[in-house]
Amino acid sequence: MTHRPDHAPADHPALPRRRTGILVANLGTPDGHDYWSMRRYLNEFLSDRRVIDYPRWKWQPLLQGIILTKRPFTSGKNYRSIWNVEANESPLMTITKAQVAKLRAAADARWGDQVMVDFCMRYGNPSTISVVDRMVKAGCDRIVFLPLYPHYAGATSATANDQLFRALMAQKWQPAVRTCAPYFDRPDYIDALAQSVERALSGRRPQKLVASYHGMPRRYLQEGDPYHCQCQKTTRLLRERLGWPEDAIDTTFQSVFGPEEWLKPYTVEHVADLARRGITDIAVISPAFSADCIETLEEINGEIREAYEHAGGKDFTYIPCLNDDDAHIGVLMNVLGENLAGWAA
């Protein structure tokens, strides 16, 4: 619905009714698992200076000449093993849509049509730029931006915000924006994690719970990125909420890429070491991921599980991400409610 501003001349263009936008952002996904879809996605992802910060003159020839020639085949195979064939999309896309559908219903019940809820991806589709443009054209002159990362990292939250700001550069009339802070230590988030552990394990406690977080070069920590410390705090708070002893949960890091040292211990090596030490019953949780994706469904429940079992481990339980669990949606709604203060009644 559009209207002409009060006291405006007859030839003034009609404007959409003012609304406040909620824009949820996730990492992204290829459009398909074929070679060219994977290549486009990986090129965008691995060309991001927040992800790989090597000098362009050094990195781009390697990326374009070697990595993007070979990696789309292996990555495509991995995506194919978890692909949602019925919807013809990755699980991350399916889950993000489900999360947003629940958020949209909850927002409508709380704020009515004064709020518009949508989602975008940092890499791939729907792009941040296209969705911001759609929201502005729909009348959103204020936008709350929620990156779906519980923990802050330059390669996740910051690059999502970067892309939001690039999208604003294309707008003649920029909306006001608020970016949501990380929620890694919120009591409601920790409680949602603990509930997922209790539900998946049916009350029993394995010999070891491994909290596996996405990795990053150790150098980033030394340069001031708070991600490592936030991950450690989440593990500690989760253990305290569960009431487990100090040695019950280990913090590890996965998805190592490139030649330099990343945050340690590496999950794939750590679970194998646990098995060699006689730990035959473990569970793995991924608190840094808001939705199950290639890193959890294929890497943890595939490669990492295999490393554990090959080293002699027996019982391996993967605890799914919070996904569209009602407790998780409640956390996100609480975060959005706090950030909408003064913008939506």
Coordinates of C-alpha atoms in Angstrom, one line a residue:
M1 CA 0.0 0.0 0.0
T2 CA 1.3 3.4 -1.0
H3 CA 0.4 7.0 -0.1
R4 CA 1.2 10.6 -1.0
P5 CA 2.8 12.6 1.9
D6 CA 0.6 15.2 3.5
H7 CA 0.8 18.6 1.9
A8 CA 2.8 17.1 -1.0
P9 CA 2.1 18.4 -4.5
A10 CA -0.1 16.3 -6.8
D11 CA 2.9 15.1 -8.8
H12 CA 4.9 13.9 -5.8
P13 CA 5.7 10.2 -6.1
A14 CA 3.6 7.9 -3.9
L15 CA 5.6 6.3 -1.0
P16 CA 5.1 2.9 0.6
R17 CA 3.7 2.8 4.1
R18 CA 6.5 3.0 6.7
R19 CA 7.6 -0.2 8.3
T20 CA 10.4 -1.6 10.4
G21 CA 12.4 -4.4 8.8
I22 CA 13.9 -7.5 10.5
L23 CA 16.7 -8.9 8.3
V24 CA 18.2 -12.2 9.3
A25 CA 21.5 -13.2 7.7
N26 CA 23.2 -16.6 7.4
L27 CA 26.5 -17.6 5.7
G28 CA 25.1 -18.8 2.4
T29 CA 24.9 -21.8 0.2
P30 CA 25.5 -22.7 -3.4
D31 CA 22.5 -22.8 -5.7
G32 CA 23.4 -26.4 -6.7
H33 CA 26.1 -29.0 -6.2
D34 CA 27.2 -29.0 -9.8
Y35 CA 30.7 -27.7 -10.8
W36 CA 29.7 -24.2 -11.9
S37 CA 27.3 -23.5 -9.0
M38 CA 30.1 -24.6 -6.6
R39 CA 32.7 -22.6 -8.3
R40 CA 30.6 -19.4 -8.2
Y41 CA 29.9 -19.9 -4.5
L42 CA 33.4 -20.8 -3.6
N43 CA 34.8 -17.9 -5.6
E44 CA 32.6 -15.4 -3.7
F45 CA 33.3 -17.0 -0.3
L46 CA 37.1 -17.4 -0.7
S47 CA 37.6 -14.0 -2.3
D48 CA 36.2 -12.3 0.9
R49 CA 39.2 -10.5 2.6
R50 CA 37.5 -11.2 5.9
V51 CA 37.8 -14.9 5.3
I52 CA 41.2 -15.1 3.5
D53 CA 43.2 -11.9 4.2
Y54 CA 46.4 -12.8 2.2
P55 CA 47.4 -10.1 -0.3
R56 CA 45.3 -10.3 -3.5
W57 CA 48.4 -10.6 -5.8
K58 CA 49.4 -13.7 -3.9
W59 CA 46.0 -15.3 -3.2
Q60 CA 44.0 -14.7 -6.3
P61 CA 46.3 -16.5 -8.8
L62 CA 46.3 -19.5 -6.4
L63 CA 42.5 -19.3 -6.0
Q64 CA 41.6 -18.9 -9.6
G65 CA 44.2 -21.2 -11.1
I66 CA 44.3 -24.2 -8.7
I67 CA 41.7 -24.1 -5.9
L68 CA 38.7 -23.3 -8.1
T69 CA 39.7 -25.8 -10.6
K70 CA 39.7 -28.7 -8.2
R71 CA 37.8 -27.8 -5.1
P72 CA 34.3 -27.5 -6.7
F73 CA 34.4 -31.2 -7.5
T74 CA 35.2 -32.3 -3.9
S75 CA 32.9 -29.7 -2.3
G76 CA 30.1 -30.6 -4.8
K77 CA 30.4 -34.3 -3.8
N78 CA 30.1 -33.4 -0.2
Y79 CA 27.1 -31.2 -0.8
R80 CA 25.5 -33.9 -2.9
S81 CA 25.7 -36.3 0.1
I82 CA 23.5 -34.1 2.2
W83 CA 21.4 -32.3 -0.4
N84 CA 17.7 -31.8 0.1
V85 CA 16.7 -33.4 -3.1
E86 CA 12.9 -32.8 -2.7
A87 CA 13.4 -29.0 -2.3
N88 CA 16.5 -29.0 -4.5
E89 CA 18.4 -26.9 -2.0
S90 CA 21.0 -27.4 0.7
P91 CA 19.9 -28.2 4.3
L92 CA 21.1 -24.7 5.4
M93 CA 18.6 -23.1 3.1
T94 CA 15.8 -25.4 4.2
I95 CA 16.5 -24.8 7.9
T96 CA 17.0 -21.0 7.4
K97 CA 13.6 -20.8 5.7
A98 CA 12.0 -22.7 8.5
Q99 CA 13.6 -20.4 11.1
V100 CA 12.4 -17.3 9.3
A101 CA 8.9 -18.7 8.9
K102 CA 8.7 -19.2 12.7
L103 CA 10.2 -15.7 13.3
R104 CA 7.8 -14.2 10.9
A105 CA 4.8 -15.8 12.6
A106 CA 6.1 -14.7 16.1
A107 CA 6.8 -11.2 14.9
D108 CA 3.4 -10.9 13.4
A109 CA 1.8 -12.0 16.6
R110 CA 3.8 -9.5 18.6
W111 CA 4.1 -6.5 16.3
G112 CA 1.6 -7.0 13.5
D113 CA 2.1 -5.7 10.1
Q114 CA 4.3 -2.8 11.3
V115 CA 7.3 -5.2 11.0
M116 CA 8.5 -7.0 7.9
V117 CA 10.7 -10.1 8.3
D118 CA 13.1 -11.4 5.6
F119 CA 16.4 -13.2 5.3
C120 CA 19.5 -13.0 3.2
M121 CA 22.8 -14.9 2.6
R122 CA 26.3 -13.3 2.8
Y123 CA 27.3 -15.5 -0.1
G124 CA 25.0 -16.8 -2.8
N125 CA 21.3 -16.2 -2.9
P126 CA 19.2 -14.4 -1.8
S127 CA 21.9 -11.7 -1.7
T128 CA 22.0 -9.1 1.0
I129 CA 21.9 -6.3 -1.6
S130 CA 18.8 -7.7 -3.3
V131 CA 16.9 -8.2 0.0
V132 CA 17.8 -4.8 1.4
D133 CA 16.5 -3.2 -1.8
R134 CA 13.3 -5.2 -1.6
M135 CA 12.8 -4.1 2.0
V136 CA 13.4 -0.5 1.3
K137 CA 10.9 -0.6 -1.6
A138 CA 8.4 -2.2 0.8
G139 CA 8.7 0.8 3.1
C140 CA 11.3 -0.2 5.6
D141 CA 13.0 2.9 6.7
R142 CA 14.5 1.2 9.8
I143 CA 16.1 -2.3 9.7
V144 CA 17.3 -4.5 12.5
F145 CA 20.0 -6.8 11.2
L146 CA 20.6 -10.1 12.9
P147 CA 23.5 -12.3 11.7
L148 CA 22.8 -15.8 12.7
Y149 CA 26.1 -16.3 14.5
P150 CA 26.0 -16.7 18.3
H151 CA 29.7 -15.7 18.5
Y152 CA 31.4 -12.7 16.9
A153 CA 34.2 -13.2 14.4
G154 CA 35.6 -11.1 11.7
A155 CA 34.9 -13.9 9.2
T156 CA 31.2 -14.3 10.2
S157 CA 29.4 -11.4 11.9
A158 CA 31.7 -8.7 10.6
T159 CA 31.6 -9.7 7.0
A160 CA 27.8 -10.0 7.2
N161 CA 27.7 -6.4 8.5
D162 CA 30.1 -5.3 5.8
Q163 CA 27.7 -6.6 3.2
L164 CA 24.8 -4.8 4.8
F165 CA 26.7 -1.5 4.7
R166 CA 27.6 -2.1 1.0
A167 CA 23.9 -2.7 0.3
L168 CA 23.1 0.7 2.0
M169 CA 25.5 2.4 -0.4
A170 CA 23.2 1.6 -3.3
Q171 CA 20.2 3.3 -1.7
K172 CA 19.2 6.9 -2.4
W173 CA 17.3 7.0 0.9
Q174 CA 19.1 4.9 3.4
P175 CA 17.1 3.3 6.2
A176 CA 18.4 3.6 9.8
V177 CA 20.0 0.3 10.9
R178 CA 20.8 -1.5 14.1
T179 CA 23.1 -4.5 14.1
C180 CA 22.6 -7.1 16.8
A181 CA 25.4 -8.0 19.2
P182 CA 26.5 -11.7 19.5
Y183 CA 24.4 -13.8 21.9
F184 CA 26.9 -16.5 22.9
D185 CA 26.5 -16.0 26.6
R186 CA 22.9 -15.1 27.0
P187 CA 21.2 -17.3 29.6
D188 CA 18.3 -18.2 27.3
Y189 CA 20.8 -19.3 24.6
I190 CA 22.8 -21.4 27.0
D191 CA 19.5 -22.9 28.3
A192 CA 18.4 -23.7 24.8
L193 CA 21.8 -25.5 24.1
A194 CA 21.5 -27.4 27.4
Q195 CA 18.0 -28.5 26.6
S196 CA 19.2 -29.8 23.2
V197 CA 21.9 -31.8 24.9
E198 CA 19.5 -33.3 27.5
R199 CA 17.0 -34.1 24.8
A200 CA 19.6 -35.8 22.5
L201 CA 21.2 -37.8 25.3
S202 CA 18.0 -38.7 27.1
G203 CA 19.5 -37.8 30.4
R204 CA 22.6 -39.9 30.2
R205 CA 26.1 -38.4 30.2
P206 CA 28.7 -39.7 27.7
Q207 CA 32.3 -40.1 28.7
K208 CA 33.1 -36.8 26.9
L209 CA 31.0 -34.1 25.3
V210 CA 33.0 -32.3 22.6
A211 CA 31.9 -28.7 21.8
S212 CA 33.3 -28.3 18.2
Y213 CA 33.4 -24.7 17.0
H214 CA 34.3 -23.5 13.5
G215 CA 38.0 -22.8 13.4
M216 CA 40.0 -19.7 12.3
P217 CA 43.7 -19.0 12.0
R218 CA 45.3 -18.5 15.4
R219 CA 46.8 -15.3 14.1
Y220 CA 43.3 -13.7 14.1
L221 CA 43.1 -14.3 17.9
Q222 CA 46.5 -12.6 18.3
E223 CA 45.3 -9.7 16.1
G224 CA 42.3 -9.1 18.4
D225 CA 39.4 -11.2 17.2
P226 CA 37.3 -12.2 20.3
Y227 CA 35.9 -15.4 18.8
H228 CA 38.1 -17.9 20.7
C229 CA 37.4 -16.4 24.1
Q230 CA 33.6 -16.3 23.4
C231 CA 33.7 -20.0 22.4
Q232 CA 35.5 -20.9 25.6
K233 CA 32.9 -19.0 27.6
T234 CA 30.0 -20.7 25.9
T235 CA 31.5 -24.1 26.8
R236 CA 32.0 -23.1 30.4
L237 CA 28.4 -21.7 30.7
L238 CA 27.0 -24.8 29.1
R239 CA 28.9 -27.1 31.4
E240 CA 27.7 -25.1 34.4
R241 CA 24.1 -25.2 33.2
L242 CA 24.2 -28.9 32.8
G243 CA 25.8 -29.3 36.2
W244 CA 28.7 -31.5 34.8
P245 CA 32.3 -31.6 36.2
E246 CA 35.0 -29.5 34.7
D247 CA 36.5 -32.3 32.6
A248 CA 33.2 -33.3 31.1
I249 CA 33.3 -31.0 28.0
D250 CA 36.2 -30.2 25.7
T251 CA 36.4 -27.2 23.4
T252 CA 37.8 -28.0 19.9
F253 CA 37.9 -26.4 16.4
Q254 CA 37.1 -27.8 13.0
S255 CA 37.2 -26.9 9.3
V256 CA 40.9 -26.1 9.0
F257 CA 41.9 -24.6 5.7
G258 CA 45.3 -23.6 4.3
P259 CA 48.9 -24.0 5.6
E260 CA 49.0 -21.8 8.7
E261 CA 48.2 -22.8 12.3
W262 CA 44.5 -22.6 13.3
L263 CA 42.9 -22.6 16.7
K264 CA 43.6 -25.8 18.5
P265 CA 42.9 -28.6 19.4
Y266 CA 41.5 -29.6 16.0
T267 CA 38.3 -31.6 16.4
V268 CA 39.2 -34.4 13.9
E269 CA 42.5 -35.1 15.7
H270 CA 41.1 -34.7 19.2
V271 CA 38.3 -37.2 18.8
A272 CA 40.7 -39.8 17.4
D273 CA 43.0 -39.1 20.4
L274 CA 40.1 -39.6 22.8
A275 CA 39.4 -43.0 21.2
R276 CA 43.1 -44.0 21.5
R277 CA 42.9 -43.1 25.2
G278 CA 40.0 -45.5 25.7
I279 CA 37.1 -43.0 25.5
T280 CA 34.5 -45.1 23.7
D281 CA 31.4 -43.0 24.2
I282 CA 31.3 -39.3 23.1
A283 CA 28.8 -36.8 21.9
V284 CA 29.6 -33.8 19.7
I285 CA 27.7 -30.5 19.7
S286 CA 28.3 -27.4 17.5
P287 CA 27.4 -24.3 19.5
A288 CA 28.7 -21.8 16.9
F289 CA 26.3 -22.9 14.2
S290 CA 22.7 -21.7 14.3
A291 CA 21.7 -24.3 11.6
D292 CA 23.0 -27.6 10.5
C293 CA 25.0 -27.3 7.3
I294 CA 27.9 -28.9 5.4
E295 CA 30.3 -28.4 8.4
T296 CA 28.0 -30.3 10.7
L297 CA 26.1 -32.8 8.6
E298 CA 29.0 -33.9 6.4
E299 CA 32.1 -32.9 8.3
I300 CA 31.2 -33.8 11.9
N301 CA 28.7 -36.6 11.2
G302 CA 30.9 -37.9 8.5
E303 CA 34.7 -37.2 8.5
I304 CA 35.0 -36.6 12.3
R305 CA 32.8 -39.5 13.2
E306 CA 34.9 -41.8 10.9
A307 CA 38.1 -40.5 12.5
Y308 CA 36.8 -41.4 15.9
E309 CA 35.5 -44.8 14.9
H310 CA 38.7 -45.7 12.9
A311 CA 40.8 -44.9 16.1
G312 CA 38.7 -47.4 18.1
G313 CA 35.8 -45.3 19.3
K314 CA 32.4 -47.0 19.5
D315 CA 29.5 -44.7 20.5
F316 CA 29.3 -41.4 18.6
T317 CA 26.3 -39.1 19.1
Y318 CA 25.9 -35.9 17.0
I319 CA 23.7 -33.4 18.7
P320 CA 21.9 -31.3 16.0
C321 CA 22.2 -27.5 15.9
L322 CA 19.3 -25.6 17.4
N323 CA 17.8 -25.0 14.0
D324 CA 14.2 -24.0 14.2
D325 CA 13.7 -25.4 17.7
D326 CA 11.1 -23.3 19.6
A327 CA 13.6 -22.5 22.3
H328 CA 16.0 -21.2 19.7
I329 CA 13.3 -19.1 18.0
G330 CA 12.5 -17.7 21.5
V331 CA 16.2 -16.6 21.9
L332 CA 16.2 -14.9 18.6
M333 CA 12.9 -13.2 19.3
N334 CA 14.3 -11.9 22.6
V335 CA 17.3 -10.5 20.8
L336 CA 15.1 -8.9 18.2
G337 CA 12.8 -7.5 20.8
E338 CA 15.6 -5.8 22.6
N339 CA 17.0 -4.3 19.4
L340 CA 13.6 -3.1 18.3
A341 CA 13.1 -1.0 21.4
G342 CA 11.6 2.3 20.4
W343 CA 11.0 1.1 16.9
A344 CA 8.2 -1.3 17.4
A345 CA 5.6 -1.2 20.1

